Coordinates of C-alpha atoms in Angstrom, one line a residue:
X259 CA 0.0 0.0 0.0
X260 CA 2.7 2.2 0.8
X261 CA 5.4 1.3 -2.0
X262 CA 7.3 4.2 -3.1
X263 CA 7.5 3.0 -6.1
X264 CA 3.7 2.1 -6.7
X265 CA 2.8 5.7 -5.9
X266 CA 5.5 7.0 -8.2
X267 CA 3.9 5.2 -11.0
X268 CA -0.1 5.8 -10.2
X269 CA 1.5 9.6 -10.4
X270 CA 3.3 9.6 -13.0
X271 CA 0.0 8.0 -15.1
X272 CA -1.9 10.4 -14.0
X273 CA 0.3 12.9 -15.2
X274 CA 0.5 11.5 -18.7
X275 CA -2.7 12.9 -20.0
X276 CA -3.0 16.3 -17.6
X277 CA -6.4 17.4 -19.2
X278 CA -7.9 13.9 -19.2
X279 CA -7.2 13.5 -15.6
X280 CA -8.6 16.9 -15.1
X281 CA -11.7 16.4 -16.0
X282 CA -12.6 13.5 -14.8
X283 CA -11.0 14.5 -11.5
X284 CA -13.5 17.7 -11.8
X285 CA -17.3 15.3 -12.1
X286 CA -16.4 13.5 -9.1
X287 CA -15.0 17.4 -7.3
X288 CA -18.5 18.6 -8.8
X289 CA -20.7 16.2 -7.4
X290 CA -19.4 16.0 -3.9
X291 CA -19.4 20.1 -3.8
X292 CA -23.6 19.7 -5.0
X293 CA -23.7 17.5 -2.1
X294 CA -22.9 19.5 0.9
X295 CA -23.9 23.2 -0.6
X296 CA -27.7 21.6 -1.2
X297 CA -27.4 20.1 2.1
X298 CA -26.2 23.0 3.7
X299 CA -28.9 24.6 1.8
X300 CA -31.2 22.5 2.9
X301 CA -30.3 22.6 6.7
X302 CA -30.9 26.5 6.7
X303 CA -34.4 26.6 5.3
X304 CA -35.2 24.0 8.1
X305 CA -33.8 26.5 10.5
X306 CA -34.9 29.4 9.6
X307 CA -38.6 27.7 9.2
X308 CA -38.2 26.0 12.8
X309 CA -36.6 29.7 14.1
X310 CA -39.8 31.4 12.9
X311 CA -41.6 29.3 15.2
X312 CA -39.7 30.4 18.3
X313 CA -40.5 27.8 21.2
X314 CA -44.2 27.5 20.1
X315 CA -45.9 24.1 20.9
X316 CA -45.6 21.7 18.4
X317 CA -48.1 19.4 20.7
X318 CA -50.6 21.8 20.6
X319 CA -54.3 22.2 19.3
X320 CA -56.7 25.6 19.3
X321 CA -60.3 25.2 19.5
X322 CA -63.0 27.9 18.7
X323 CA -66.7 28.2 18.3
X324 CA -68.6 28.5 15.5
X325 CA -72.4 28.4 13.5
X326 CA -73.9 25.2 13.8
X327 CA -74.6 23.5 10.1
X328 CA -77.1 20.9 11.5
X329 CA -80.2 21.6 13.9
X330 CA -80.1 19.6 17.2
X331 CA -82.5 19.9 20.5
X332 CA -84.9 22.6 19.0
X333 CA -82.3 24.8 17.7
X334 CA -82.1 25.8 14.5
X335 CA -78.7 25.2 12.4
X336 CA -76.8 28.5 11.6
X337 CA -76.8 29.4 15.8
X338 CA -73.9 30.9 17.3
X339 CA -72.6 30.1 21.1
X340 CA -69.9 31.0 22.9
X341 CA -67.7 29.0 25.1
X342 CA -67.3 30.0 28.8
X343 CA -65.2 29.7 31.7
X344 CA -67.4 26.3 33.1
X345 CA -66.4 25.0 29.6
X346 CA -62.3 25.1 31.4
X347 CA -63.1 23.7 34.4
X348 CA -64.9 20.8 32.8
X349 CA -61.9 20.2 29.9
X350 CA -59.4 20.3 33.1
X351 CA -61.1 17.6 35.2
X352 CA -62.5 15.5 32.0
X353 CA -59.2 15.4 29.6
X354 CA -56.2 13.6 31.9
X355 CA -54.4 13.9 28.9
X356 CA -54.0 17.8 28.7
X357 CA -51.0 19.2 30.1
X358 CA -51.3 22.7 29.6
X359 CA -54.9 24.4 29.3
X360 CA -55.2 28.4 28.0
X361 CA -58.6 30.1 27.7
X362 CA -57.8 33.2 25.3
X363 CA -59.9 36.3 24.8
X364 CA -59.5 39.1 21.7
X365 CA -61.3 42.3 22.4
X366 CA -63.7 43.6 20.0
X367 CA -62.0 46.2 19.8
X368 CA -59.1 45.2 17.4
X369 CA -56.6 47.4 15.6
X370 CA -57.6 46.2 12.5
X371 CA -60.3 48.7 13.1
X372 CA -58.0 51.6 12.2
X373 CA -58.9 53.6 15.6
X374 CA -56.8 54.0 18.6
X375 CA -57.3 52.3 21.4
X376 CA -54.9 53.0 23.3
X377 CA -53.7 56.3 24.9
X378 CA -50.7 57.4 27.2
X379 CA -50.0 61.1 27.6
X380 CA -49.7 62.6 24.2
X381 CA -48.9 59.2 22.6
X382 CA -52.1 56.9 21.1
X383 CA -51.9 53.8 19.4
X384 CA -54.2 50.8 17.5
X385 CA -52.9 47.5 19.2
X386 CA -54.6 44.3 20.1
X387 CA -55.7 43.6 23.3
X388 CA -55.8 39.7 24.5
X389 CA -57.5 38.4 27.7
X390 CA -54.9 35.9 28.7
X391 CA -53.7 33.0 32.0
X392 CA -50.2 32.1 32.9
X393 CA -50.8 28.9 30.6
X394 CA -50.5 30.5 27.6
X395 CA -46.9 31.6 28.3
X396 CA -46.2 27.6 27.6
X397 CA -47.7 27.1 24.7
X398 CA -46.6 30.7 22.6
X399 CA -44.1 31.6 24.7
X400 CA -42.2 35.1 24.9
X401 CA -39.2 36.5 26.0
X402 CA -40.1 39.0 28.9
X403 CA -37.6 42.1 28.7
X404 CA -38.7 43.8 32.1
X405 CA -40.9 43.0 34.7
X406 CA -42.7 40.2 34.8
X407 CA -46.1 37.8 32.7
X408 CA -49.3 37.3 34.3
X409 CA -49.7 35.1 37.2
X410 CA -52.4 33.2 38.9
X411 CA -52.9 36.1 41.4
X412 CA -53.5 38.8 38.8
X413 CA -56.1 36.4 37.1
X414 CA -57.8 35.2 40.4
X415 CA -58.5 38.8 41.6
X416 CA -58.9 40.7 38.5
X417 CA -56.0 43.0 38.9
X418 CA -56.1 46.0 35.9
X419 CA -52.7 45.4 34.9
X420 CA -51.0 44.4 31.2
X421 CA -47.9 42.7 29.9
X422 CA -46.6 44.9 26.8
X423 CA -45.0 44.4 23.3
X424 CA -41.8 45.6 22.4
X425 CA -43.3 47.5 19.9
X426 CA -45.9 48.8 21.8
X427 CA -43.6 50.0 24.7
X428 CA -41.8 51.6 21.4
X429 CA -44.6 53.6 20.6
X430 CA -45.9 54.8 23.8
X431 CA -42.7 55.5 25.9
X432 CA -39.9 57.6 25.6
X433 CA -36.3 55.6 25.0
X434 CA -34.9 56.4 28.4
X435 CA -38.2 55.7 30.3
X436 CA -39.2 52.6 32.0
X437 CA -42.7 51.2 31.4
X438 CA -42.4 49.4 34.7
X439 CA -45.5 50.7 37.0
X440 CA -46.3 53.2 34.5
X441 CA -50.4 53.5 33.2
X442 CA -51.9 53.4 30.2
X443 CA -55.2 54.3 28.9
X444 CA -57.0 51.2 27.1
X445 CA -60.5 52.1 25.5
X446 CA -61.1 54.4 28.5
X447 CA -60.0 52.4 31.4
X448 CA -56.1 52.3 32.6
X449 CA -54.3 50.0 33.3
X450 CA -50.8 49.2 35.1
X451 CA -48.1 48.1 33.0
X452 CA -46.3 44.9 34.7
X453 CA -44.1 43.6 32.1
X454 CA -42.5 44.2 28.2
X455 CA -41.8 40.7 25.9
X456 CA -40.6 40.4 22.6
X457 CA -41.7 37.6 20.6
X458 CA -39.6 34.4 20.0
X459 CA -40.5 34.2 16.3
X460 CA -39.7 36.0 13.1
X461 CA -40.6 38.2 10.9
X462 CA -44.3 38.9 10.3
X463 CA -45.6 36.6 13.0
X464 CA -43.2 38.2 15.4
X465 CA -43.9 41.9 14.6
X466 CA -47.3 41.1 14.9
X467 CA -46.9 39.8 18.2
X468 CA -45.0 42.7 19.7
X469 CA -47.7 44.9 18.7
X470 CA -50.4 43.0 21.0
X471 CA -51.2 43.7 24.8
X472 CA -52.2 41.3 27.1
X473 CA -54.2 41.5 30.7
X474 CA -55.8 38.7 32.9
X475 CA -58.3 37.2 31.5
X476 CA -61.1 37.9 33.8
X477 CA -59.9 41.2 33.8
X478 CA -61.1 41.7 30.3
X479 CA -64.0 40.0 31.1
X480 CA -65.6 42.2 33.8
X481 CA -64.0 45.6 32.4
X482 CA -65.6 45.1 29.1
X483 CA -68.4 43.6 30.0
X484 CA -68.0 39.7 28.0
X485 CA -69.3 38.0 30.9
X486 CA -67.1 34.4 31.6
X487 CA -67.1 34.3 27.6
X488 CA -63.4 32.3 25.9
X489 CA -62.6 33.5 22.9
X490 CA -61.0 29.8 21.9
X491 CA -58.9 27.6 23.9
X492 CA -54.8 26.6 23.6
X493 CA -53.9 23.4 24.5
X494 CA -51.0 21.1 24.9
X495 CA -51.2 17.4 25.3
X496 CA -48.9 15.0 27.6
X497 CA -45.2 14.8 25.9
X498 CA -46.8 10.3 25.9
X499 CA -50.0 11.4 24.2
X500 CA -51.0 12.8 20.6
X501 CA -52.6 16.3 20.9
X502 CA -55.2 14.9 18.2
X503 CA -56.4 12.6 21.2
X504 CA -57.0 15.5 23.3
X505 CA -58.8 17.6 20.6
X506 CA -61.4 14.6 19.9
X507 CA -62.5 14.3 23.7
X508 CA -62.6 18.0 23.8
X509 CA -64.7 18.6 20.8
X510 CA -67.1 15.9 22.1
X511 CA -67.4 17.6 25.1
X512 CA -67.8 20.8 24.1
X513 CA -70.5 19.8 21.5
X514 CA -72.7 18.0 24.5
X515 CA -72.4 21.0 27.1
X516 CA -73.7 23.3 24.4
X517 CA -76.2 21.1 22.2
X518 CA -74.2 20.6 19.4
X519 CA -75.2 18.0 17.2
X520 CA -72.3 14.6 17.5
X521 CA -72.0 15.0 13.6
X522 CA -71.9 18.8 13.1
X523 CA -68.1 19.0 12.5
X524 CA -68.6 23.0 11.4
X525 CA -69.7 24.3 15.0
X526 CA -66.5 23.7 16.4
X527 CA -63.4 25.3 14.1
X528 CA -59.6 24.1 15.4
X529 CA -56.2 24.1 14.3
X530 CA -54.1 21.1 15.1
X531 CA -49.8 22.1 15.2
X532 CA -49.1 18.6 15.6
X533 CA -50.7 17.7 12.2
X534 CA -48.8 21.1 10.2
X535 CA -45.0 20.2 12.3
X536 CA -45.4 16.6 11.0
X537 CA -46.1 17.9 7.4
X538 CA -43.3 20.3 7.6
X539 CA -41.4 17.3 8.7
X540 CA -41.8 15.1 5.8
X541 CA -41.4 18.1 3.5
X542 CA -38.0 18.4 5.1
X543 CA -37.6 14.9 4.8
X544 CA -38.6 14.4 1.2
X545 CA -36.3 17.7 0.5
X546 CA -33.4 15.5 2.0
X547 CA -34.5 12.5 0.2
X548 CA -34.2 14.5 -3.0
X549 CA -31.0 16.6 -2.4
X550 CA -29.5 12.9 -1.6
X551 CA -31.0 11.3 -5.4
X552 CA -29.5 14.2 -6.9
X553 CA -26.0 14.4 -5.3
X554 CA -25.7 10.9 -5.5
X555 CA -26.8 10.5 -9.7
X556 CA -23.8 13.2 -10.0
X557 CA -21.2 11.8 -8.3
X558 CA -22.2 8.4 -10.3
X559 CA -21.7 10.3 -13.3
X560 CA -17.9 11.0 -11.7
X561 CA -17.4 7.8 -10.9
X562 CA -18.1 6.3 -13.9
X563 CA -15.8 8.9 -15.5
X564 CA -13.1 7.5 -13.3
X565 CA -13.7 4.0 -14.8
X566 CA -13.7 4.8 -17.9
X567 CA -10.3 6.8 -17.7
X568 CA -8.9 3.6 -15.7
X569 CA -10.2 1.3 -18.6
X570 CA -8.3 3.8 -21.3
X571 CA -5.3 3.7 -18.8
X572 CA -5.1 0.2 -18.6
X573 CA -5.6 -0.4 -22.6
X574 CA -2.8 2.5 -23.1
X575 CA -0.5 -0.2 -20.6
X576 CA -2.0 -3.6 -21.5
X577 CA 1.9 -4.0 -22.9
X578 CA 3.6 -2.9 -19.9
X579 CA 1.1 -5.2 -17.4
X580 CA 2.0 -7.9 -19.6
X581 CA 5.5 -7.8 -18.7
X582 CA 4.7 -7.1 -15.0
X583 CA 3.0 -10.9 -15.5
X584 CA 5.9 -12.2 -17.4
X585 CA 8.3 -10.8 -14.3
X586 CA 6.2 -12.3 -11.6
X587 CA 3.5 -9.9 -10.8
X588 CA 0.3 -11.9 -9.3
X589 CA -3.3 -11.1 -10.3
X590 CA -3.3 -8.9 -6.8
X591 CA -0.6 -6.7 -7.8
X592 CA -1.8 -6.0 -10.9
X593 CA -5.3 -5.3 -9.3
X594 CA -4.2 -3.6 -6.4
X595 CA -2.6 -0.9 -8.2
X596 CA -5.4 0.5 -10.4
X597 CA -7.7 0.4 -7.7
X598 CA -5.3 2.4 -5.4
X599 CA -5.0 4.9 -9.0
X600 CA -8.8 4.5 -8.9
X601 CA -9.0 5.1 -5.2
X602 CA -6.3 7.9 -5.0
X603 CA -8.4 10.0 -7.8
X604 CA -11.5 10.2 -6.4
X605 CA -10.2 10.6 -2.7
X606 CA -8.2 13.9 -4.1
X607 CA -10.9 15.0 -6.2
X608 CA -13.9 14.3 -3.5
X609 CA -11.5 15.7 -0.6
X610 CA -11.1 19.2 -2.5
X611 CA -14.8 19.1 -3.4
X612 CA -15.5 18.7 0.5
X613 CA -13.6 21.6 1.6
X614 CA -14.3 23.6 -0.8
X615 CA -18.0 23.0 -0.5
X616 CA -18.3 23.4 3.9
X617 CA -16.0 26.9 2.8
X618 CA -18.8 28.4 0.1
X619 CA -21.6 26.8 3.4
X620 CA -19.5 29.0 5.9
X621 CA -19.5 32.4 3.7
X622 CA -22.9 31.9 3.2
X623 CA -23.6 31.8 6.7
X624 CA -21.3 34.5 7.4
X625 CA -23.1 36.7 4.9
X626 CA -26.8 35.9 6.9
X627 CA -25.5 36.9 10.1
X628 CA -24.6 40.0 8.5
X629 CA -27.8 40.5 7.3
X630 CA -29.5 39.1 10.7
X631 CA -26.9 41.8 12.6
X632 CA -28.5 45.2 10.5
X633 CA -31.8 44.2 11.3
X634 CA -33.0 41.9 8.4
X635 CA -35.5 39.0 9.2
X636 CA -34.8 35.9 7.0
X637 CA -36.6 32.8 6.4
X638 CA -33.4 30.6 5.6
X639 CA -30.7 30.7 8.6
X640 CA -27.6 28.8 9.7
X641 CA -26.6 26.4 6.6
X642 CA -24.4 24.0 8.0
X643 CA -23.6 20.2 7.1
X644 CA -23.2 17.7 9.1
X645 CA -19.8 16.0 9.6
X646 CA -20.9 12.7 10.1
X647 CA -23.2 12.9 6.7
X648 CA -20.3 14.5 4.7
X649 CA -17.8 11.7 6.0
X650 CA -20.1 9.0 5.0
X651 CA -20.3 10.6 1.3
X652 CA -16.7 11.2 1.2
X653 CA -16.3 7.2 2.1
X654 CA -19.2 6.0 -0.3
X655 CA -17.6 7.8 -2.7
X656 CA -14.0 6.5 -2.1
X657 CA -15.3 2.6 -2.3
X658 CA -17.4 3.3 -5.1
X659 CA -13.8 4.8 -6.4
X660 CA -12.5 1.2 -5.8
X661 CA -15.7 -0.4 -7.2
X662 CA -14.9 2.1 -10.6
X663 CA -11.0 1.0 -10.8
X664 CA -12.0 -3.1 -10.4
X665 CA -13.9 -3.6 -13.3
X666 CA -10.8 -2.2 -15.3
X667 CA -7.9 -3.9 -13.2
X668 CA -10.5 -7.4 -14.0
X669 CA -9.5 -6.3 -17.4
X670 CA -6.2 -5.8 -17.1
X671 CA -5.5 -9.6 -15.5
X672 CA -7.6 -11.3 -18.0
X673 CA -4.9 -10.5 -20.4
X674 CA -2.4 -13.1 -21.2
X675 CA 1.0 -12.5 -20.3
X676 CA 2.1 -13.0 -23.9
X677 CA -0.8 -11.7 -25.5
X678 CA -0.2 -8.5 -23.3
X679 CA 3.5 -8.8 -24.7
X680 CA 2.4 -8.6 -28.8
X681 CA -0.1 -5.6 -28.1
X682 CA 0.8 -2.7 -30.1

């Protein structure tokens, strides 16, 4: 393996033919560089898309009301109900399966509206307003900046305070001033601010986000008069148990406290995350899959070019193997050296693809964080390969290097010695 003089001569007939060697070199180079860039490629749209969702529940279901389609118990279809705070309790004792429960309110009084609805001093602004529990801090949750989220005090007595977003502490507060204790004015009734968040997720979703207030839930109840009405309800099954489980026993439930006909499936709307995380999943998956069938049919197309240069080298040499017979040389020799020229081709050439291709990974990371530093959100974050996958290429492709040089070197010793000698 490490004869001098072997590795002078798998040199030295490489060298013979310069351009030749090149370019078949440059189809094995080219398909191992495809192979990491697309997976690197790959690897930051699955970040950026997981990054987006910030450390939202992936086990999570919401469930909302809506008009009934089919008429049940002396009601006609097309009747509209609300859920209520009874509806909670019941889901909390009936479902062992739920680990975390969150009852969420929206005021009518959204921003979409165009009006202000919210005043400090001088300063107005259109936000919206969420009745909210502790709970929900688990299932969406934010990064508080100062102060503090709701507790289970603030929701048990009622207390008129809010939790802020960035964005609206932006827009109501001076730079230097600290929102901490300070009031603000919501649709006419104030309110002590208790804490500032900033979302976990990007772009859009997170903008949004920072441009919402939220207060205790019964807080928004009584101030603005919705009774023990829930808007929808957030939930999170047990890390053993499918949140699909959950959202069937709840939707049974919550049809038979409020006469909901078994079979209406339109009176109750919801939104499973498990379901859309296992889709992205297997979109990342297939996106793998096919990055892999597409690296892989190029560096074929390489390593067939290394056969085929390794069945011209060994008909430009049939003369000079046939004297390596006549001297001695056993079947293995003969073998063993255009498999290691076979070998030692591919290795340089998929080595040099490698590095070059986790280099053009790293600028392109270098030129996102960049962009992420000035303030740009971006949907495609942190390429990077795996070393473990691009070892495993670099070795398929090395003993599919050997597998290339074999068929010529089973050539080469089917030759006669003295048929090898007459060649021309």
């Amino acid at each position: 393996m490490f004869d001098r003089d072997r590795w002078q001569e798998i040199i030295s007939a490489l060298k013979k033919n310069k351009l030749r060697t090149l370019l078949t070199a440059f189809g094995v180079f080219w398909g191992i560089l495809m192979l990491v860039i697309m997976l690197g490629a790959g690897k930051g749209l699955e970040n950026g898309v997981y990054d987006g969702m910030g450390g939202f529940a992936t086990n999570s279901v919401f469930i909302w009301s809506q008009n009934t389609t089919v008429p049940y118990k002396g009601f006609k279809k097309g009747r509209w109900y609300n859920f209520n705070n009874s509806d909670t309790k019941v889901l909390k004792e009936q479902i062992p399966e739920i680990e975390s429960l969150a009852p969420r309110l929206q005021a009518r009084f959204w921003a979409s509206e165009g009006q202000n609805n919210v005043v400090r001093g001088l300063k107005t602004g259109a936000f919206n307003v969420f009745g909210d529990v502790p709970e929900f801090n688990k299932i969406d949750p934010v990064t508080i900046l100062k102060g503090r989220y709701i507790n289970p005090e603030d929701v048990e007595k009622r207390r008129k305070i809010v939790v802020i977003g960035s964005r609206v502490a932006d827009l109501l507060f001076e730079k230097e001033e600290n929102p901490i204790g300070e009031f603000i004015q919501v649709r006419g009734v104030y309110f002590m601010v208790v804490g500032v968040y900033k979302s976990q997720h990007n772009g859009g979703w997170a903008e949004w986000q920072e441009t919402t207030i939220e207060m205790p839930l019964t807080t928004l109840q009584q101030v603005y008069n919705f009774g023990d009405q829930v808007g929808w309800f957030s939930i999170t099954s047990r890390s053993d148990v499918s949140v699909s489980l959950v959202e069937e026993k709840a939707k049974v439930i919550l049809k038979k406290r409020h006469s909901v006909a078994p079979e209406d499936n339109e009176a109750i709307g919801s939104e499973n995350v498990e379901k859309q995380f296992l889709k992205i999943s297997k979109l990342f998956l297939g996106i793998k899959a096919l990055i892999w069938i597409v690296s892989i049919g190029t560096l074929l197309a390489g390593v067939i070019g290394v056969s085929n240069i390794m069945l011209i080298i060994v008909k430009e040499r049939t003369k000079e193997i046939g004297i390596q017979r006549a001297l001695g040389a056993t079947p293995f020799n003969i073998i063993s050296q255009i498999i290691s020229e076979s070998v030692f081709l591919t290795s340089i050439a998929g080595y040099i693809g490698l590095l070059v291709g986790v280099g053009v990974v790293e600028l392109i990371n270098f030129a996102l964080k960049k962009t992420q530093e000035a303030g740009s959100n971006v949907m495609f974050t942190r390429p990077e390969v795996d070393f473990s996958v691009a070892m495993t290429a670099l070795i398929i492709l090395i003993v599919c290097g050997a597998i290339a040089g074999f068929i010529p070197a089973k050539r080469a010793i089917n030759v006669k010695p003295i048929e090898a000698l007459r060649y021309e």
